[in-house]
Short mmCIF file of C-alpha atoms and ligand atoms in Angstrom, two decimals:
data_model
loop_
_atom_site.label_atom_id
_atom_site.label_comp_id
_atom_site.label_asym_id
_atom_site.label_seq_id
_atom_site.Cartn_x
_atom_site.Cartn_y
_atom_site.Cartn_z
CA VAL A 258 -10.67 -8.19 -9.20
CA THR A 259 -10.40 -8.81 -12.91
CA GLY A 260 -12.42 -5.70 -13.76
CA LEU A 261 -9.84 -3.51 -12.08
CA SER A 262 -7.32 -4.11 -14.84
CA GLU A 263 -9.25 -1.34 -16.67
CA ALA A 264 -9.32 0.97 -13.66
CA LEU A 265 -7.57 4.29 -13.11
CA GLY A 266 -6.30 5.01 -9.60
CA LEU A 267 -4.72 8.20 -8.31
CA TYR A 268 -2.09 8.01 -5.57
CA VAL A 269 -1.02 11.21 -3.80
CA HIS A 270 2.02 10.99 -1.53
CA TRP A 271 2.17 13.35 1.46
CA PRO A 272 5.75 12.88 2.72
CA PHE A 273 5.66 14.61 6.11
CA CYS A 274 5.54 12.90 9.52
CA ALA A 275 5.53 14.46 12.99
CA ARG A 276 8.38 12.11 13.76
CA ILE A 277 10.18 9.46 11.79
CA CYS A 278 9.62 5.92 13.06
CA PRO A 279 12.88 3.97 13.45
CA TYR A 280 11.74 1.08 11.22
CA CYS A 281 10.28 3.12 8.37
CA ASP A 282 11.88 3.30 4.93
CA PHE A 283 9.16 5.28 3.16
CA ASN A 284 9.91 8.63 1.52
CA VAL A 285 9.35 10.70 4.68
CA TYR A 286 10.56 14.02 6.12
CA ARG A 287 9.98 16.18 9.16
CA PRO A 288 7.85 19.20 8.14
CA LYS A 289 10.07 22.21 7.54
CA GLY A 290 7.64 24.81 6.26
CA LEU A 291 7.24 23.44 2.71
CA GLU A 292 3.75 22.07 3.30
CA ASP A 293 1.77 24.87 1.65
CA ALA A 294 4.08 25.07 -1.37
CA LEU A 295 3.97 21.30 -1.76
CA PHE A 296 0.21 21.27 -1.57
CA GLU A 297 -0.10 23.84 -4.37
CA ALA A 298 2.48 21.94 -6.46
CA VAL A 299 0.46 18.73 -6.10
CA LEU A 300 -2.63 20.50 -7.48
CA VAL A 301 -0.66 21.75 -10.49
CA ASP A 302 0.83 18.29 -11.04
CA LEU A 303 -2.73 16.87 -11.07
CA ASP A 304 -3.62 19.27 -13.91
CA ARG A 305 -0.66 18.03 -15.95
CA TRP A 306 -1.46 14.37 -15.36
CA HIS A 307 -5.07 14.97 -16.25
CA ALA A 308 -4.01 16.34 -19.63
CA LEU A 309 -2.38 12.94 -20.32
CA THR A 310 -5.30 10.79 -19.16
CA GLN A 311 -8.35 12.76 -20.28
CA GLY A 312 -11.61 10.99 -20.80
CA ARG A 313 -11.10 8.51 -17.97
CA LYS A 314 -12.77 8.63 -14.58
CA LEU A 315 -11.03 7.78 -11.32
CA THR A 316 -11.78 4.42 -9.73
CA SER A 317 -9.93 5.42 -6.57
CA LEU A 318 -7.97 8.18 -4.90
CA HIS A 319 -5.52 7.22 -2.19
CA LEU A 320 -3.73 9.68 0.05
CA GLY A 321 -0.68 7.90 1.38
CA GLY A 322 2.52 8.81 3.07
CA GLY A 323 4.14 9.79 5.16
CA THR A 324 1.25 11.04 7.21
CA PRO A 325 -1.50 12.58 5.08
CA SER A 326 -3.64 12.93 8.22
CA LEU A 327 -1.33 15.90 9.00
CA MET A 328 -3.01 17.70 6.10
CA THR A 329 -5.91 19.93 7.07
CA ALA A 330 -9.47 18.95 6.22
CA VAL A 331 -9.59 22.07 4.04
CA GLN A 332 -6.59 20.83 2.03
CA ILE A 333 -8.08 17.38 1.69
CA GLU A 334 -11.37 18.81 0.50
CA ARG A 335 -9.59 21.01 -2.06
CA LEU A 336 -7.61 18.03 -3.30
CA ILE A 337 -10.66 15.78 -3.67
CA ASP A 338 -12.66 18.57 -5.33
CA HIS A 339 -9.80 19.28 -7.71
CA ALA A 340 -9.57 15.63 -8.77
CA ALA A 341 -13.36 15.47 -9.10
CA GLY A 342 -13.33 18.56 -11.33
CA LEU A 343 -10.59 17.14 -13.56
CA TRP A 344 -11.32 13.42 -14.04
CA GLY A 345 -14.46 12.91 -11.99
CA PHE A 346 -14.99 9.79 -9.93
CA GLU A 347 -16.68 6.56 -10.94
CA ALA A 348 -19.77 5.71 -8.90
CA GLY A 349 -18.68 4.17 -5.59
CA ALA A 350 -15.07 5.31 -5.98
CA GLU A 351 -12.82 4.63 -3.00
CA ILE A 352 -11.34 7.80 -1.51
CA GLY A 353 -8.90 6.65 1.12
CA LEU A 354 -6.49 8.21 3.57
CA GLU A 355 -3.70 6.73 5.70
CA ALA A 356 -4.03 8.19 9.16
CA ASN A 357 -1.93 8.29 12.28
CA PRO A 358 -4.03 7.70 15.45
CA LYS A 359 -2.77 11.04 16.76
CA GLU A 360 -5.05 12.92 14.34
CA ALA A 361 -8.26 11.15 15.41
CA ASP A 362 -9.96 14.44 16.18
CA ARG A 363 -9.83 15.31 12.46
CA PHE A 364 -11.44 12.11 11.14
CA ALA A 365 -15.01 13.45 11.09
CA ASP A 366 -13.84 16.50 9.14
CA PHE A 367 -11.94 14.28 6.71
CA ALA A 368 -15.14 12.30 6.12
CA ALA A 369 -17.06 15.53 5.53
CA ALA A 370 -14.37 16.48 3.01
CA GLY A 371 -15.09 13.29 1.03
CA ILE A 372 -12.84 10.61 2.52
CA ASN A 373 -14.73 7.29 2.67
CA ARG A 374 -11.96 4.92 3.81
CA LEU A 375 -9.48 5.42 6.64
CA SER A 376 -6.53 3.12 7.24
CA ILE A 377 -5.18 3.67 10.70
CA GLY A 378 -1.52 3.14 11.59
CA VAL A 379 -2.24 1.34 14.86
CA GLN A 380 0.88 -0.92 14.66
CA SER A 381 0.25 -2.38 18.13
CA LEU A 382 -2.08 -2.10 21.10
CA ASP A 383 0.73 -2.79 23.57
CA ASP A 384 2.22 0.35 25.15
CA ALA A 385 5.73 -1.08 25.56
CA ARG A 386 5.82 -2.32 21.98
CA LEU A 387 4.58 1.05 20.72
CA VAL A 388 7.46 2.71 22.57
CA ALA A 389 9.89 0.24 21.00
CA LEU A 390 8.44 1.12 17.59
CA GLY A 391 9.03 4.80 18.33
CA ARG A 392 5.35 5.67 18.03
CA ASP A 393 3.79 8.70 19.67
CA HIS A 394 0.47 7.04 20.54
CA ASP A 395 -0.39 4.39 23.13
CA GLY A 396 -2.83 1.47 23.05
CA ALA A 397 -5.70 3.51 24.48
CA GLY A 398 -5.07 6.20 21.87
CA ALA A 399 -5.17 3.59 19.11
CA LEU A 400 -8.51 2.23 20.35
CA ALA A 401 -9.97 5.73 20.62
CA ALA A 402 -8.77 6.50 17.07
CA LEU A 403 -10.41 3.33 15.77
CA SER A 404 -13.77 4.23 17.25
CA ALA A 405 -13.47 7.76 15.86
CA ALA A 406 -12.69 6.28 12.44
CA GLN A 407 -15.61 3.84 12.62
CA ALA A 408 -17.94 6.69 13.55
CA ALA A 409 -16.66 8.78 10.63
CA VAL A 410 -16.52 6.40 7.64
CA ASP A 411 -17.90 3.04 6.48
CA HIS A 412 -14.52 1.54 5.61
CA VAL A 413 -11.85 1.29 8.28
CA SER A 414 -8.61 -0.62 7.97
CA VAL A 415 -5.99 -1.29 10.64
CA ASP A 416 -2.24 -1.52 10.01
CA LEU A 417 -0.38 -3.73 12.48
CA ILE A 418 3.27 -4.73 12.79
CA TYR A 419 4.19 -8.11 14.30
CA ALA A 420 7.18 -10.43 14.67
CA LEU A 421 9.09 -8.06 16.92
CA ALA A 422 11.87 -9.48 19.08
CA GLY A 423 10.47 -10.86 22.33
CA GLN A 424 6.88 -10.97 21.07
CA THR A 425 5.31 -14.34 21.89
CA ALA A 426 2.60 -16.08 19.89
CA ALA A 427 0.22 -15.50 22.82
CA ASP A 428 1.01 -11.75 22.86
CA TRP A 429 0.33 -11.42 19.16
CA GLU A 430 -2.77 -13.58 19.25
CA ALA A 431 -4.31 -11.47 22.02
CA GLU A 432 -3.55 -8.24 20.22
CA LEU A 433 -4.86 -9.40 16.85
CA ARG A 434 -8.04 -10.87 18.40
CA ARG A 435 -8.68 -7.59 20.19
CA VAL A 436 -8.43 -5.64 16.93
CA LEU A 437 -10.66 -8.13 15.11
CA SER A 438 -13.27 -7.95 17.88
CA LEU A 439 -13.78 -4.25 17.18
CA GLY A 440 -15.67 -4.98 13.97
CA VAL A 441 -13.36 -3.35 11.44
CA GLY A 442 -13.72 -4.66 7.88
CA HIS A 443 -10.04 -4.74 6.92
CA VAL A 444 -6.70 -5.47 8.59
CA SER A 445 -3.15 -5.33 7.21
CA PRO A 446 -0.80 -7.18 9.60
CA TYR A 447 2.79 -6.71 8.40
CA GLN A 448 5.81 -8.63 9.61
CA LEU A 449 8.44 -6.21 10.86
CA THR A 450 11.00 -5.77 8.09
CA ILE A 451 14.42 -4.42 9.02
CA GLU A 452 15.34 -1.94 6.30
CA ALA A 453 19.05 -1.14 6.00
CA ARG A 454 18.75 2.65 5.74
CA THR A 455 16.60 3.10 8.85
CA ALA A 456 17.52 3.55 12.50
CA TYR A 457 16.48 -0.07 13.07
CA GLY A 458 18.69 -1.14 10.18
CA LYS A 459 21.69 0.55 11.78
CA ARG A 460 20.96 -0.93 15.20
CA ALA A 461 20.52 -4.40 13.69
CA ALA A 462 23.84 -4.00 11.85
CA ARG A 463 25.47 -3.40 15.24
CA GLY A 464 24.10 -6.72 16.41
CA GLU A 465 20.91 -5.69 18.19
CA VAL A 466 18.06 -8.18 17.77
CA LEU A 467 14.89 -6.29 16.89
CA ALA A 468 12.82 -8.82 14.95
CA SER A 469 11.83 -12.47 15.51
CA THR A 470 13.67 -15.18 13.63
CA ASP A 471 12.36 -15.95 10.15
CA ASP A 472 11.03 -19.31 11.31
CA PHE A 473 9.07 -17.81 14.17
CA ALA A 474 7.80 -15.01 11.91
CA ALA A 475 6.53 -17.69 9.51
CA ASP A 476 4.73 -19.41 12.42
CA LEU A 477 3.16 -16.09 13.35
CA TYR A 478 2.10 -15.59 9.72
CA GLU A 479 0.21 -18.89 9.78
CA LEU A 480 -1.30 -18.04 13.15
CA THR A 481 -2.41 -14.65 11.75
CA ASP A 482 -4.06 -16.35 8.81
CA ALA A 483 -5.90 -18.83 11.02
CA ILE A 484 -7.13 -16.17 13.46
CA CYS A 485 -8.30 -13.85 10.68
CA ASP A 486 -10.06 -16.74 8.90
CA GLU A 487 -11.82 -17.66 12.11
CA ALA A 488 -12.89 -14.03 12.66
CA GLY A 489 -14.36 -13.88 9.14
CA LEU A 490 -11.63 -11.74 7.56
CA PRO A 491 -9.78 -14.11 5.22
CA ALA A 492 -6.70 -12.96 3.35
CA TYR A 493 -7.27 -11.69 -0.18
CA GLU A 494 -3.62 -10.65 -0.53
CA ILE A 495 -0.50 -11.85 1.28
CA SER A 496 -0.81 -9.31 4.13
CA ASN A 497 -4.33 -8.00 3.63
CA HIS A 498 -7.53 -9.40 5.08
CA ALA A 499 -11.11 -8.26 4.51
CA ARG A 500 -14.55 -9.18 5.77
CA SER A 501 -16.16 -8.93 2.32
CA ILE A 502 -15.29 -7.93 -1.23
CA ALA A 503 -16.69 -4.48 -0.49
CA ASP A 504 -14.20 -4.19 2.39
CA GLN A 505 -11.17 -4.98 0.21
CA SER A 506 -8.99 -2.06 -0.82
CA THR A 507 -9.94 -1.09 -4.37
CA HIS A 508 -6.91 1.14 -4.71
CA ASN A 509 -4.34 -1.45 -3.68
CA THR A 510 -6.06 -4.08 -5.78
CA ILE A 511 -5.44 -1.86 -8.82
CA TYR A 512 -1.70 -2.31 -8.17
CA TRP A 513 -1.97 -6.06 -7.77
CA ALA A 514 -4.38 -6.61 -10.65
CA GLY A 515 -2.32 -4.69 -13.18
CA GLY A 516 -4.52 -1.60 -13.49
CA ASP A 517 -3.31 1.92 -14.20
CA TRP A 518 -2.57 4.49 -11.56
CA ILE A 519 -1.14 7.97 -11.55
CA GLY A 520 1.40 8.81 -8.83
CA VAL A 521 1.57 12.44 -7.69
CA GLY A 522 3.65 13.95 -4.88
CA PRO A 523 7.29 13.39 -3.85
CA GLY A 524 8.56 9.89 -4.65
CA ALA A 525 5.16 8.61 -5.84
CA HIS A 526 5.22 5.73 -8.31
CA GLY A 527 2.77 5.38 -11.20
CA ARG A 528 1.99 2.97 -14.03
CA ILE A 529 0.06 4.06 -17.07
CA GLY A 530 -0.67 1.55 -19.79
CA ARG A 531 -3.95 1.97 -21.54
CA GLU A 532 -3.16 5.28 -23.26
CA ARG A 533 -0.24 3.78 -25.07
CA SER A 534 0.27 1.14 -27.69
CA GLY A 535 4.03 1.07 -27.06
CA GLY A 536 4.12 -0.50 -23.61
CA ARG A 537 3.45 0.38 -20.02
CA ARG A 538 4.87 3.63 -18.66
CA LEU A 539 6.63 3.57 -15.28
CA THR A 540 6.96 6.88 -13.45
CA GLU A 541 8.55 7.88 -10.16
CA ALA A 542 8.35 11.46 -8.97
CA LEU A 543 11.32 13.33 -7.51
CA ARG A 544 11.71 12.25 -3.91
CA ARG A 545 12.74 15.45 -2.14
CA PRO A 546 9.86 17.85 -1.53
CA ALA A 547 11.95 20.92 -2.48
CA ASP A 548 13.06 19.29 -5.77
CA TYR A 549 9.51 18.26 -6.56
CA ILE A 550 8.14 21.76 -5.89
CA LYS A 551 10.84 23.33 -8.06
CA ALA A 552 10.31 20.92 -10.96
CA VAL A 553 6.56 21.59 -10.93
CA SER A 554 7.15 25.34 -10.94
CA ASP A 555 9.61 24.88 -13.83
CA GLY A 556 6.70 23.47 -15.81
CA GLY A 557 7.32 19.72 -15.95
CA LEU A 558 5.90 16.52 -14.50
CA ALA A 559 8.49 16.46 -11.65
CA LEU A 560 9.66 12.96 -12.51
CA ASP A 561 12.87 11.29 -11.42
CA GLU A 562 12.16 8.19 -13.50
CA ASP A 563 10.05 7.92 -16.62
CA GLU A 564 10.46 4.86 -18.77
CA ILE A 565 8.55 2.47 -20.97
CA LEU A 566 8.73 -1.10 -19.71
CA SER A 567 9.67 -3.79 -22.20
CA ALA A 568 7.09 -6.56 -22.70
CA GLY A 569 9.27 -8.87 -20.60
CA GLU A 570 9.56 -6.37 -17.76
CA GLU A 571 5.84 -5.74 -17.82
CA ALA A 572 5.05 -9.46 -17.79
CA SER A 573 7.37 -10.05 -14.81
CA GLU A 574 5.81 -7.20 -12.90
CA ARG A 575 2.28 -8.39 -13.63
CA ILE A 576 3.17 -11.89 -12.45
CA LEU A 577 4.92 -10.69 -9.27
CA MET A 578 2.06 -8.35 -8.36
CA GLY A 579 -0.73 -10.70 -9.45
CA MET A 580 0.68 -13.57 -7.40
CA ARG A 581 0.24 -11.46 -4.25
CA LEU A 582 -3.54 -11.77 -4.64
CA LEU A 583 -5.05 -15.01 -3.37
CA ALA A 584 -7.06 -15.10 -6.58
CA GLY A 585 -3.79 -14.92 -8.51
CA PHE A 586 -3.72 -13.61 -12.07
CA ASP A 587 -5.38 -14.53 -15.31
CA ARG A 588 -3.08 -16.00 -17.91
CA ALA A 589 -5.17 -14.76 -20.83
CA GLU A 590 -5.03 -11.21 -19.43
CA LEU A 591 -1.25 -11.45 -19.16
CA ARG A 592 -1.04 -12.56 -22.79
CA ALA A 593 -3.42 -9.82 -23.91
CA ALA A 594 -1.47 -7.12 -22.06
CA THR A 595 2.06 -8.18 -22.96
CA GLY A 596 1.96 -10.74 -25.75
CA LEU A 597 3.92 -13.05 -23.45
CA ASP A 598 3.00 -16.12 -21.44
CA VAL A 599 4.39 -17.81 -18.33
CA ASP A 600 7.00 -20.47 -18.98
CA ALA A 601 5.10 -23.77 -19.15
CA ASP A 602 7.96 -25.87 -17.72
CA ARG A 603 8.53 -23.61 -14.75
CA LEU A 604 4.78 -23.46 -14.08
CA ARG A 605 4.45 -27.26 -14.21
CA ALA A 606 7.37 -27.71 -11.80
CA LEU A 607 5.87 -25.27 -9.28
CA VAL A 608 2.41 -26.85 -9.52
CA GLU A 609 4.03 -30.26 -8.87
CA THR A 610 5.71 -28.98 -5.69
CA GLY A 611 2.31 -27.79 -4.41
CA LEU A 612 3.40 -24.14 -4.14
CA VAL A 613 1.31 -22.88 -7.05
CA SER A 614 -2.20 -23.68 -8.25
CA HIS A 615 -3.34 -23.47 -11.86
CA ILE A 616 -7.10 -23.64 -12.27
CA ASP A 617 -9.09 -22.39 -15.28
CA ASP A 618 -6.22 -20.27 -16.58
CA ARG A 619 -5.77 -18.56 -13.19
CA ILE A 620 -2.37 -18.97 -11.56
CA ALA A 621 -2.05 -18.40 -7.81
CA LEU A 622 0.06 -19.25 -4.78
CA THR A 623 -1.19 -22.04 -2.55
CA ARG A 624 -1.21 -21.52 1.21
CA SER A 625 2.26 -23.07 1.51
CA GLY A 626 3.44 -21.07 -1.49
CA ARG A 627 2.37 -17.82 0.18
CA LEU A 628 5.00 -18.28 2.89
CA LEU A 629 7.65 -18.27 0.17
CA ALA A 630 5.91 -15.75 -2.06
CA ASP A 631 8.91 -13.81 -3.30
CA ARG A 632 10.95 -16.91 -4.07
CA VAL A 633 8.11 -18.76 -5.79
CA SER A 634 7.03 -15.76 -7.88
CA GLY A 635 10.68 -15.19 -8.80
CA GLU A 636 10.96 -18.78 -9.96
CA LEU A 637 7.86 -18.38 -12.10
CA THR A 638 9.25 -15.31 -13.84
CA GLY A 639 12.68 -16.89 -14.08
CA GLU A 640 14.34 -14.09 -12.09
C1 LIG B 979 2.61 5.09 5.41
S1 LIG B 979 2.45 4.10 6.81
C2 LIG B 979 0.78 4.40 7.46
C3 LIG B 979 0.30 5.77 7.94
C4 LIG B 979 0.99 6.53 9.03
N1 LIG B 979 2.19 7.11 8.52
C5 LIG B 979 1.30 5.75 10.28
O1 LIG B 979 2.40 5.18 10.34
O2 LIG B 979 0.45 5.73 11.17
C6 LIG B 979 2.21 2.51 6.12
C7 LIG B 979 2.32 1.27 6.99
O3 LIG B 979 3.44 0.48 6.62
C8 LIG B 979 3.82 -0.34 7.71
N2 LIG B 979 5.28 -0.36 7.79
C9 LIG B 979 6.12 0.65 7.55
N3 LIG B 979 7.41 0.25 7.70
C10 LIG B 979 7.38 -1.06 8.04
C11 LIG B 979 8.39 -2.05 8.32
N4 LIG B 979 9.69 -1.75 8.30
N5 LIG B 979 7.99 -3.30 8.62
C12 LIG B 979 6.68 -3.61 8.63
N6 LIG B 979 5.70 -2.73 8.37
C13 LIG B 979 6.03 -1.46 8.09
C14 LIG B 979 3.16 0.23 8.94
O4 LIG B 979 2.20 -0.67 9.42
C15 LIG B 979 2.52 1.50 8.45
O5 LIG B 979 1.29 1.74 9.07
S1 LIG B 980 5.46 4.55 9.80
FE1 LIG B 980 4.10 6.20 9.19
S2 LIG B 980 4.43 7.82 10.76
FE2 LIG B 980 6.13 6.42 10.92
S3 LIG B 980 7.72 7.36 9.65
FE3 LIG B 980 6.65 5.81 8.38
S4 LIG B 980 5.09 6.95 7.31
FE4 LIG B 980 5.79 8.25 9.03
#
């Protein structure tokens, strides 16, 4: 984990989805014929980012979305080869793709193109719940996609959504146990979040109950933790569980551990620190595919936001992200990166309440602190 603070990740956002799920607040669009132009723009954007980060190799490449499994295997191979030709990959680099179960018949070709980790948007194994979530696959389709993924690559992760209205603890337990029995190395069970700008957000604003109460969701969180522990996939981050260190997501750990990553594609975020002496650079690409394509063809980096974080902003971000990891963050690393330290009084108060642990200069949430992660981390940064 600590070693990844020196890493360089590359995130590529593919913003298209066959249909837009009613709960989803990611930067997503229905495909409207811009796919080929966007793909070429992404390759050009990679060239420009490489010019700013020369001499470093990639620790990871992550194709996220949206639904990057809608890309063809030929596109994915060109993208991986292009990145390999520019930066090159470190030995054992993670090359991951977020996939919708619908595209299971492409997984073997994706693996042949160089993908070595697939995270599958299963969400649920229950047909009625999948309909409620607006998904276009059913439970049988999800299971078939998981076996196709396991046959194709060594590292398979499963995304699940729980704490839906009407879901009982027994329902969720059965579903989670079924997924864990399939032998995957990584699961990401997310509590359903109602995001204001989504279809669910609008329905909830009209009074419809779509999610469990916060208290019941917290019970389900603890149940999730216990079941995953028992199955040998303990949490290493608030919502991420892995069978072994090798099964953890290298790419996501770069975010949590304060490493650098380049963000390419519409709406992608990036953080680049090591090149600069003057602070960490925050970037966010233009969100709309047409704007992004135009900005790339105009010759620029296609950024909507591009700023240098102050030392205080960087320290807060490192604390908030680092606290998500069960291993927490290293205080000496925070000081080395930002010249700032955590507030000793606030830290002492949180350790006394039992929400935070402080051992050998590592600061982390305790199990009870994890349930209140955002609040506790906010108190530590003073925000
Ligand atoms: C980019 S999607 C994964 C790939 C693919 N688009 C799919 O949905 O199959 C990332 C994951 O975030 C989770 N997610 C998205 N919106 C969510 C929400 N409102 N509440 C909880 N989890 C959510 C889902 O589990 C989803 O699989
Ligand atoms: S959950 Fe996945 S498939 Fe659904 S809209 Fe969001 S990114 Fe697209």
